[in-house]
XYZ file of C-alpha atoms in Angstrom:
584
model
C 22.538 23.244 -2.990
C 18.336 22.256 -1.956
C 16.991 18.629 -0.676
C 13.870 17.344 -1.231
C 12.487 17.270 2.150
C 11.564 13.938 3.483
C 7.805 12.753 4.990
C 7.417 12.508 8.489
C 5.642 9.791 8.076
C 8.283 8.278 4.831
C 11.789 7.995 7.188
C 9.271 6.650 9.598
C 8.015 3.322 6.829
C 11.658 3.076 6.060
C 13.108 3.790 9.922
C 10.636 1.598 11.569
C 12.377 2.463 15.329
C 11.453 5.751 14.474
C 7.044 5.207 15.104
C 7.329 2.057 17.706
C 9.628 4.326 20.100
C 7.311 6.995 20.561
C 5.443 4.634 23.382
C 8.228 3.176 24.272
C 7.874 2.942 28.046
C 8.563 1.214 31.445
C 6.045 -1.191 31.503
C 7.384 -2.402 27.363
C 11.466 -1.571 28.701
C 10.622 -4.824 31.182
C 8.403 -7.121 28.899
C 11.661 -6.899 26.593
C 14.453 -7.997 28.327
C 12.479 -10.420 29.835
C 11.607 -12.249 26.691
C 15.864 -11.365 25.617
C 16.906 -12.277 29.182
C 14.710 -16.671 27.464
C 15.728 -16.038 23.637
C 19.371 -15.821 25.022
C 19.470 -18.707 26.880
C 17.681 -20.294 24.305
C 19.691 -19.032 21.450
C 23.086 -19.627 23.138
C 22.901 -23.718 21.652
C 21.401 -22.663 18.615
C 23.419 -20.382 16.705
C 26.941 -22.642 18.059
C 24.542 -25.618 16.617
C 23.418 -24.254 13.297
C 26.948 -23.394 13.238
C 28.006 -26.830 12.570
C 25.064 -27.582 11.090
C 26.466 -25.391 8.935
C 29.900 -26.780 8.238
C 31.665 -23.679 9.871
C 33.290 -22.562 13.248
C 30.739 -22.785 16.735
C 32.000 -19.353 16.647
C 30.504 -18.009 13.369
C 26.409 -18.685 14.802
C 26.925 -16.579 17.649
C 28.038 -13.593 15.771
C 25.071 -14.421 13.465
C 23.014 -13.262 15.962
C 24.556 -10.193 17.602
C 24.999 -7.438 14.949
C 21.691 -8.629 12.464
C 19.391 -8.792 15.316
C 20.234 -4.859 15.927
C 19.567 -4.085 12.735
C 16.710 -5.613 12.181
C 15.256 -3.544 15.164
C 16.378 -0.426 14.134
C 14.867 -1.691 9.827
C 12.371 -4.524 10.978
C 8.680 -4.344 11.075
C 7.847 -7.295 13.149
C 7.276 -7.123 17.499
C 8.670 -10.460 17.475
C 10.224 -12.251 15.262
C 14.099 -13.339 15.620
C 15.948 -12.931 13.300
C 19.333 -14.916 13.766
C 20.865 -18.483 11.966
C 18.440 -21.300 11.251
C 18.320 -25.201 10.685
C 16.617 -24.774 6.773
C 18.997 -21.910 5.588
C 22.267 -23.428 7.800
C 21.780 -26.551 5.511
C 21.165 -24.685 2.533
C 24.188 -22.466 3.472
C 26.204 -25.755 3.490
C 25.293 -26.551 0.607
C 25.516 -23.880 -1.484
C 29.272 -23.432 0.320
C 30.105 -27.281 -0.220
C 30.144 -26.877 -4.294
C 33.347 -24.310 -3.902
C 35.592 -26.769 -3.479
C 37.729 -24.776 -1.196
C 41.070 -25.301 0.235
C 40.813 -24.996 4.663
C 38.427 -23.506 7.357
C 39.351 -19.793 6.047
C 38.737 -19.833 2.717
C 34.848 -22.314 3.370
C 34.363 -19.229 6.541
C 34.771 -15.858 3.897
C 32.423 -17.759 0.807
C 29.284 -18.248 4.015
C 30.702 -14.102 4.422
C 30.068 -13.440 0.700
C 26.846 -15.385 0.485
C 25.533 -13.291 3.481
C 26.738 -10.490 2.147
C 25.059 -11.410 -1.424
C 21.820 -11.910 0.677
C 21.362 -9.362 1.776
C 22.242 -6.880 -0.620
C 19.173 -8.865 -3.019
C 16.673 -8.950 0.195
C 17.687 -5.318 0.455
C 16.710 -3.758 -2.927
C 13.846 -6.055 -3.320
C 12.536 -4.163 -0.931
C 13.491 -1.751 -2.416
C 11.905 -2.089 -5.158
C 9.231 -2.952 -3.587
C 9.348 -6.859 -5.154
C 7.880 -8.665 -2.147
C 4.726 -9.967 -4.244
C 6.658 -12.375 -6.361
C 7.578 -14.803 -3.203
C 3.527 -14.877 -3.606
C 4.498 -17.097 -6.932
C 5.721 -19.676 -3.598
C 2.608 -21.380 -2.960
C 2.598 -22.868 0.988
C 2.717 -26.619 -0.464
C 5.059 -26.867 -2.431
C 7.565 -24.654 0.849
C 5.875 -26.892 3.415
C 7.738 -30.026 1.245
C 10.848 -28.450 1.099
C 10.834 -27.265 4.149
C 9.514 -31.490 5.609
C 12.715 -32.924 3.561
C 15.109 -30.467 4.736
C 14.453 -31.751 8.307
C 14.398 -35.221 7.526
C 18.245 -34.463 5.405
C 18.669 -32.582 8.741
C 18.574 -34.866 11.162
C 20.218 -37.749 9.012
C 23.036 -35.661 9.014
C 23.070 -35.157 12.540
C 23.510 -39.027 12.821
C 27.221 -38.567 12.274
C 28.050 -36.620 15.663
C 25.308 -38.307 17.039
C 27.035 -41.307 16.349
C 30.874 -40.244 17.089
C 31.375 -40.803 13.055
C 32.701 -39.412 9.830
C 29.733 -39.219 7.186
C 29.216 -37.514 4.352
C 26.420 -36.602 1.502
C 24.732 -33.897 -0.016
C 20.899 -36.508 -0.662
C 18.740 -38.745 1.959
C 21.019 -41.751 -0.401
C 25.000 -40.065 0.112
C 24.424 -40.288 3.687
C 23.143 -43.510 4.819
C 24.934 -45.148 2.676
C 28.059 -43.021 3.812
C 26.390 -43.707 8.115
C 25.749 -47.200 6.648
C 29.470 -47.678 5.850
C 30.398 -46.202 9.093
C 28.194 -47.796 10.760
C 30.482 -49.867 12.602
C 33.436 -47.095 14.209
C 30.192 -45.511 16.471
C 32.461 -43.927 19.400
C 29.925 -46.140 22.453
C 30.570 -42.946 24.913
C 29.722 -40.582 22.506
C 26.510 -42.465 21.506
C 25.240 -42.124 24.609
C 25.797 -38.673 25.488
C 24.156 -37.855 21.852
C 20.876 -40.652 22.692
C 21.083 -38.831 26.229
C 20.050 -35.090 25.119
C 18.063 -36.379 22.491
C 15.568 -37.902 25.504
C 16.492 -34.982 27.845
C 15.125 -32.953 24.991
C 12.592 -33.979 23.547
C 10.863 -34.460 27.437
C 12.270 -30.741 28.250
C 9.891 -29.503 25.508
C 7.010 -31.902 26.662
C 7.220 -32.590 29.900
C 8.884 -30.049 32.599
C 6.745 -26.939 32.127
C 4.061 -28.626 33.742
C 6.072 -30.443 35.924
C 7.490 -27.655 37.159
C 3.358 -25.701 37.039
C 3.247 -28.606 39.740
C 5.661 -27.557 41.888
C 3.359 -24.311 43.085
C 6.227 -22.181 40.555
C 5.379 -19.290 38.756
C 4.360 -19.659 35.154
C 7.072 -16.842 33.568
C 9.628 -18.508 35.923
C 8.590 -22.278 34.963
C 8.915 -21.262 31.276
C 12.453 -19.357 32.098
C 13.358 -23.028 33.226
C 11.254 -24.926 30.273
C 13.560 -22.864 27.500
C 16.808 -23.210 29.685
C 16.860 -27.218 28.439
C 19.110 -27.354 25.835
C 21.066 -24.539 28.049
C 21.420 -27.683 31.273
C 21.883 -30.352 28.843
C 25.230 -27.896 27.527
C 26.446 -27.944 30.905
C 26.272 -31.745 32.352
C 27.520 -32.770 29.074
C 30.403 -30.321 28.889
C 31.270 -30.793 32.578
C 31.252 -35.421 32.104
C 33.427 -34.797 29.416
C 36.021 -32.746 31.193
C 35.429 -34.615 34.817
C 36.094 -38.214 32.975
C 38.373 -37.070 30.218
C 36.254 -38.047 27.420
C 38.150 -36.634 24.853
C 41.050 -38.999 25.684
C 38.575 -41.457 24.810
C 37.337 -39.970 21.748
C 34.337 -38.404 22.384
C 34.817 -35.616 20.213
C 34.553 -31.776 21.275
C 33.492 -28.005 19.839
C 37.094 -27.275 21.209
C 38.486 -24.047 21.454
C 35.994 -20.765 20.514
C 37.486 -17.562 20.262
C 36.602 -15.105 22.932
C 35.964 -11.676 22.357
C 32.846 -9.898 20.066
C 32.879 -10.292 16.088
C 35.584 -9.194 14.249
C 35.048 -6.418 10.961
C 34.868 -9.044 8.282
C 34.551 -7.831 4.819
C 33.224 -10.250 1.692
C 35.175 -11.230 -0.837
C 34.552 -9.121 -4.204
C 36.128 -12.134 -6.930
C 33.568 -12.189 -10.031
C 34.382 -15.638 -9.854
C 33.290 -16.916 -6.248
C 29.770 -14.112 -7.305
C 28.449 -15.747 -10.377
C 28.688 -19.923 -7.939
C 27.024 -18.383 -5.221
C 24.148 -16.175 -7.338
C 21.292 -18.282 -7.604
C 22.410 -20.045 -4.317
C 21.932 -16.374 -2.240
C 19.009 -16.147 -4.751
C 17.034 -19.437 -3.228
C 18.147 -18.377 0.407
C 17.059 -15.335 -0.324
C 13.373 -16.130 -1.569
C 13.357 -19.170 0.851
C 13.882 -17.202 4.864
C 11.873 -14.017 3.294
C 9.329 -16.518 2.908
C 9.832 -18.764 6.029
C 9.879 -14.690 7.718
C 7.015 -13.038 7.053
C 4.517 -15.669 7.560
C 6.099 -16.234 11.205
C 5.958 -12.185 10.930
C 2.112 -12.357 10.058
C 1.015 -14.916 11.966
C 2.789 -13.752 15.172
C 0.748 -9.527 13.895
C -3.007 -11.059 13.294
C -2.137 -11.838 17.408
C -2.038 -8.595 18.878
C -3.780 -7.180 15.605
C -1.018 -5.814 13.958
C 0.390 -5.354 11.123
C 4.171 -5.469 9.581
C 4.853 -4.607 5.932
C 6.437 -7.308 3.622
C 8.762 -4.810 1.520
C 10.022 -3.162 4.186
C 10.368 -6.644 6.032
C 12.944 -7.580 2.774
C 14.617 -4.209 4.049
C 15.188 -5.048 7.382
C 16.056 -9.438 6.805
C 18.984 -7.624 4.313
C 20.211 -5.217 6.627
C 20.121 -8.134 8.842
C 21.691 -10.145 6.145
C 24.365 -7.563 5.040
C 25.250 -6.780 9.627
C 25.780 -10.544 9.986
C 28.308 -10.824 6.906
C 30.670 -7.495 8.091
C 30.745 -9.166 12.282
C 32.326 -12.416 10.485
C 28.171 -14.042 10.854
C 26.524 -15.964 7.446
C 22.992 -15.558 6.766
C 20.086 -15.214 8.570
C 16.456 -14.953 8.693
C 13.694 -15.454 10.701
C 13.269 -18.270 13.030
C 10.083 -19.843 13.647
C 10.457 -21.642 17.374
C 12.864 -18.423 18.686
C 10.326 -15.928 17.567
C 7.602 -17.779 18.897
C 9.597 -17.943 22.411
C 10.001 -14.276 21.742
C 5.955 -14.232 21.134
C 5.145 -16.032 23.780
C 8.020 -14.634 26.218
C 6.580 -11.177 25.942
C 8.230 -9.731 23.852
C 6.596 -6.128 23.318
C 8.930 -4.527 19.953
C 11.798 -4.928 18.353
C 14.276 -3.748 21.047
C 13.920 -7.280 22.819
C 15.846 -8.980 19.352
C 18.608 -5.844 19.848
C 18.489 -7.064 24.225
C 19.117 -10.894 22.838
C 22.242 -8.664 21.035
C 23.778 -8.097 24.020
C 22.824 -11.067 26.101
C 24.315 -13.230 23.050
C 27.866 -10.878 22.607
C 28.535 -11.273 26.687
C 28.538 -14.770 26.146
C 30.781 -14.131 23.021
C 33.060 -11.967 25.926
C 32.859 -14.472 29.208
C 31.628 -17.934 28.034
C 33.519 -19.575 25.431
C 36.333 -20.930 27.174
C 33.473 -23.263 28.953
C 32.698 -24.745 25.574
C 36.038 -25.991 24.768
C 34.870 -29.624 26.318
C 31.098 -29.666 24.602
C 30.409 -32.628 22.822
C 29.326 -32.433 18.779
C 27.000 -34.354 20.063
C 24.725 -32.631 22.547
C 24.942 -29.434 19.711
C 23.471 -32.275 17.292
C 21.138 -33.549 19.884
C 20.256 -29.938 19.450
C 19.834 -29.320 15.914
C 18.195 -32.653 16.073
C 15.018 -32.095 18.097
C 15.030 -28.679 16.954
C 14.024 -29.720 13.523
C 11.626 -32.385 13.614
C 8.936 -30.667 14.988
C 9.656 -28.980 11.382
C 9.073 -32.351 9.813
C 5.061 -32.973 8.878
C 3.412 -35.538 6.260
C 0.509 -34.692 6.479
C 0.766 -31.859 3.861
C 0.874 -35.485 1.990
C -2.287 -37.219 2.836
C -4.331 -32.950 3.173
C -3.283 -32.674 -0.108
C -4.023 -35.651 -2.434
C -7.703 -34.989 0.023
C -8.057 -31.071 -1.328
C -5.634 -30.835 -4.024
C -4.237 -33.694 -6.731
C -2.305 -31.598 -8.535
C -0.488 -29.152 -5.613
C -0.025 -33.875 -4.047
C 2.335 -33.866 -7.372
C 4.042 -30.609 -6.148
C 4.874 -31.403 -2.409
C 5.121 -35.173 -3.600
C 8.588 -34.133 -6.403
C 9.471 -31.168 -4.151
C 9.674 -34.250 -1.625
C 11.639 -36.928 -3.166
C 13.645 -34.375 -5.048
C 15.091 -32.321 -1.929
C 15.417 -35.891 -0.502
C 17.671 -37.460 -3.401
C 19.058 -35.365 -5.197
C 19.852 -32.047 -2.150
C 18.325 -28.693 -0.955
C 19.438 -26.319 -4.625
C 17.964 -28.913 -6.196
C 14.680 -29.595 -4.205
C 14.382 -25.620 -3.342
C 14.662 -24.741 -7.084
C 12.388 -27.606 -8.058
C 9.718 -26.080 -5.590
C 9.521 -22.472 -7.403
C 9.502 -23.968 -10.156
C 6.554 -26.182 -9.510
C 4.515 -23.300 -7.814
C 5.053 -21.154 -10.991
C 4.480 -24.504 -13.213
C 1.259 -24.980 -10.328
C 0.664 -21.402 -11.225
C 0.099 -21.923 -14.945
C -0.970 -24.981 -15.090
C -3.787 -23.669 -13.162
C -4.656 -20.449 -14.633
C -4.205 -21.937 -18.422
C -7.164 -23.528 -17.926
C -9.916 -21.169 -16.394
C -13.134 -22.754 -15.313
C -16.057 -22.085 -17.782
C -19.123 -22.297 -17.556
C -22.221 -22.710 -19.062
C -25.015 -20.214 -17.268
C -28.499 -20.705 -17.104
C -31.894 -17.600 -15.376
C -32.343 -19.707 -11.453
C -36.080 -19.569 -11.750
C -38.019 -16.511 -10.517
C -35.042 -14.348 -9.791
C -31.952 -12.603 -11.564
C -29.341 -14.749 -10.643
C -27.463 -17.097 -13.719
C -25.656 -20.371 -12.118
C -23.696 -23.331 -13.117
C -26.393 -25.509 -15.698
C -23.938 -28.747 -14.463
C -25.157 -27.770 -10.984
C -28.090 -26.229 -10.634
C -31.587 -26.546 -12.208
C -32.192 -23.875 -14.581
C -33.305 -22.274 -17.006
C -32.007 -21.455 -20.394
C -32.641 -20.962 -24.836
C -31.881 -23.052 -27.252
C -30.347 -19.462 -29.235
C -28.267 -18.426 -26.046
C -25.431 -19.783 -24.679
C -23.099 -17.645 -21.848
C -20.162 -18.762 -20.798
C -18.640 -17.402 -17.765
C -15.389 -17.154 -17.100
C -13.972 -17.333 -13.772
C -10.031 -16.290 -14.358
C -8.847 -13.309 -15.785
C -7.680 -13.690 -19.864
C -3.693 -13.935 -20.346
C -1.450 -14.935 -23.306
C -1.492 -18.329 -21.592
C -4.766 -18.855 -21.182
C -6.180 -17.358 -23.772
C -6.035 -19.789 -26.889
C -7.738 -22.144 -23.940
C -10.982 -19.823 -24.462
C -11.101 -19.176 -28.146
C -10.617 -23.799 -28.100
C -13.639 -24.281 -25.953
C -16.173 -21.618 -27.046
C -15.525 -22.834 -30.494
C -15.806 -25.867 -30.228
C -18.736 -25.421 -27.503
C -21.357 -23.418 -30.556
C -20.210 -25.974 -33.300
C -23.467 -28.240 -32.731
C -27.553 -28.598 -34.117
C -28.907 -26.427 -31.754
C -29.812 -23.020 -33.248
C -27.869 -21.294 -31.649
C -27.613 -17.034 -32.378
C -25.729 -15.173 -29.894
C -23.301 -15.734 -26.908
C -22.462 -14.239 -24.314
C -19.429 -13.316 -22.418
C -19.554 -13.306 -18.403
C -16.694 -11.871 -17.701
C -17.898 -11.114 -13.496
C -14.481 -13.086 -12.251
C -12.440 -11.535 -15.235
C -9.852 -8.692 -13.514
C -7.666 -8.212 -16.226
C -7.848 -8.882 -20.060
C -3.804 -8.923 -21.769
C -2.811 -8.056 -25.422
C -3.102 -11.142 -26.662
C -6.303 -12.799 -24.743
C -7.587 -9.158 -26.900
C -6.509 -10.826 -29.645
C -7.890 -13.956 -29.180
C -11.672 -12.769 -28.575
C -11.026 -10.583 -31.450
C -10.144 -13.922 -33.765
C -13.198 -15.157 -31.594
C -15.815 -12.547 -32.844
C -14.683 -12.861 -36.690
C -15.405 -16.753 -36.356
C -18.678 -16.960 -34.939
C -19.892 -13.157 -36.926
C -18.357 -15.811 -40.189
C -21.104 -18.719 -38.734
C -23.643 -15.923 -38.444
C -23.470 -15.887 -34.228
C -22.999 -12.750 -32.515
C -21.083 -12.443 -30.075
C -21.942 -10.344 -26.443
C -20.347 -9.296 -23.365
C -21.932 -8.956 -19.883
C -20.660 -7.553 -16.393
C -17.706 -5.669 -17.530
C -15.370 -4.624 -14.681
C -14.596 -0.700 -14.872
C -10.923 -0.211 -15.627
C -11.800 -4.190 -17.909
C -13.708 -1.643 -20.206
C -11.257 1.201 -19.759
C -9.610 -0.586 -21.975
C -10.476 -2.350 -24.249
C -12.468 1.158 -24.707
C -8.716 2.579 -25.579
C -8.470 -0.812 -28.382
C -10.922 -1.042 -31.730
C -12.232 -4.966 -30.638
C -15.627 -2.295 -29.184
C -16.238 -1.466 -32.823
C -16.049 -4.209 -34.539
C -18.087 -6.483 -31.965
C -20.708 -8.571 -33.883
C -23.198 -8.247 -30.723
C -23.185 -5.522 -27.640
C -22.107 -5.007 -23.711
C -24.645 -5.364 -21.238
C -24.057 -4.394 -17.875
C -25.940 -7.648 -16.917
C -26.510 -10.920 -17.634
C -30.404 -10.497 -16.337
C -29.905 -8.008 -19.473
C -28.570 -9.907 -21.837
C -31.087 -12.348 -21.357
C -34.644 -10.098 -21.867
C -32.650 -8.481 -24.776
C -31.305 -11.394 -26.526
C -34.334 -14.097 -25.723
C -37.987 -11.511 -26.842
C -40.312 -14.533 -25.972
C -39.430 -14.263 -22.920
C -38.744 -10.943 -22.895
C -42.913 -9.867 -24.484
C -43.016 -13.003 -21.096
C -41.947 -10.219 -18.648
C -44.493 -7.336 -20.308
C -47.412 -9.217 -19.487
């Protein structure tokens, strides 16, 4: 049996590691190892903290930071993207799995593993069928609004660990009400640890590196030490809890973290669980991909590199499948970690694989040291990380630029804060689609005239142009499809019902890239109704692909007017007096 030949280029497209590994040298190795050391230092406390945010055992954060990074190094196309647990996806995981009302930590963890597997399958299938373009329907302002609201929710949800109290809730109102009900139970030692850790971590982000540089340390070493700030907070508070026996005084700790490499795990194949988690898995996949690919494209542009969005889907999909098979939960590319990875000099995705090795060593050797780690410190790590995501300036930006975009952003923020992340992200998806349909269903249509002394045509409301009472020219600034076909019909017929001696109407189609069947039927109706009114319908500046389709229909045969190559040709042909003047 003969197997089809697979070209080297096609194989490299699906396995990007084959492409960048050809030129891998000692310099790239050094850069990747240094970047991996810095990201590993940053990722250890983050992975523990994000697992806590997701309501999962701390070790699952470490597990989600090992094999997924290896999978992305093989299948991903970004040279700097750092894959692993992130705040927003962790919060969405907590919301999704929390809705199942499962009994016990084991069932809860199994559901999170299943969620990672489902998300991985969805992303991989989308990548193989090249469906990455679907993510373009999520508008950036809506995503920014969702991430801002999620950051507020995440920070609020961690206040219970800072205060050392029990508090629960899926939205801002429930969280604040629960915190208020338990505020009198605050453990003052826990509060001291939490507030001190938050203050220290904020100072580390802004002030430690300049201080180290002022002492004469090399920039690279100063950067590594600054990134180690969370590790210092973890080490100092853990030693303090152990040394002064603060657990006995009510300080809540992480407790025993299993030592060893990630165990082999399998997702649940229960139809009930899959049906319950499918929508959540789809939303996590889309949000994770949008966040990841935007970071990857930004970093790639800085080095004049490019990523392949469809292959990125496969890279993230296989990473999530790897997470599910190694006891982890859903992962994606993190903004902060990726920027650190890039700034630290990562040259190839191998930096992620080396980071995975570092995390594996931590899981093998360091977990016994985490027993006395206070949850307040991990909560502080989360709060400091997510507050950088909060950006309410998106409201003022959209308000001044577009009231429609402002409404979508404000609604997304309000729904996320008021009803939880799943409602918020679902609303964001629907608002993005609704926003697109609304804008394109009411396309900008301009009546144009000739700029004196030129062959250019511009909007009569914006420019001093020449027109003719018997000729109306409308420029359509949008493709014509089912959602806006009736709008054009109503607009045009309303324009010609007047006392002017209109004899010809020209549709200037320079901005029309597509005319679907519904729009074609509307054009046919417009042609008939204008013909009944004694007015001829013409087209000008029709693009080649659009003309190819029109020629396959009967529209051009029934058209009462003509199709002109340019609007200037139409103006000359349809205004005889101007034609005579031009001849003179």
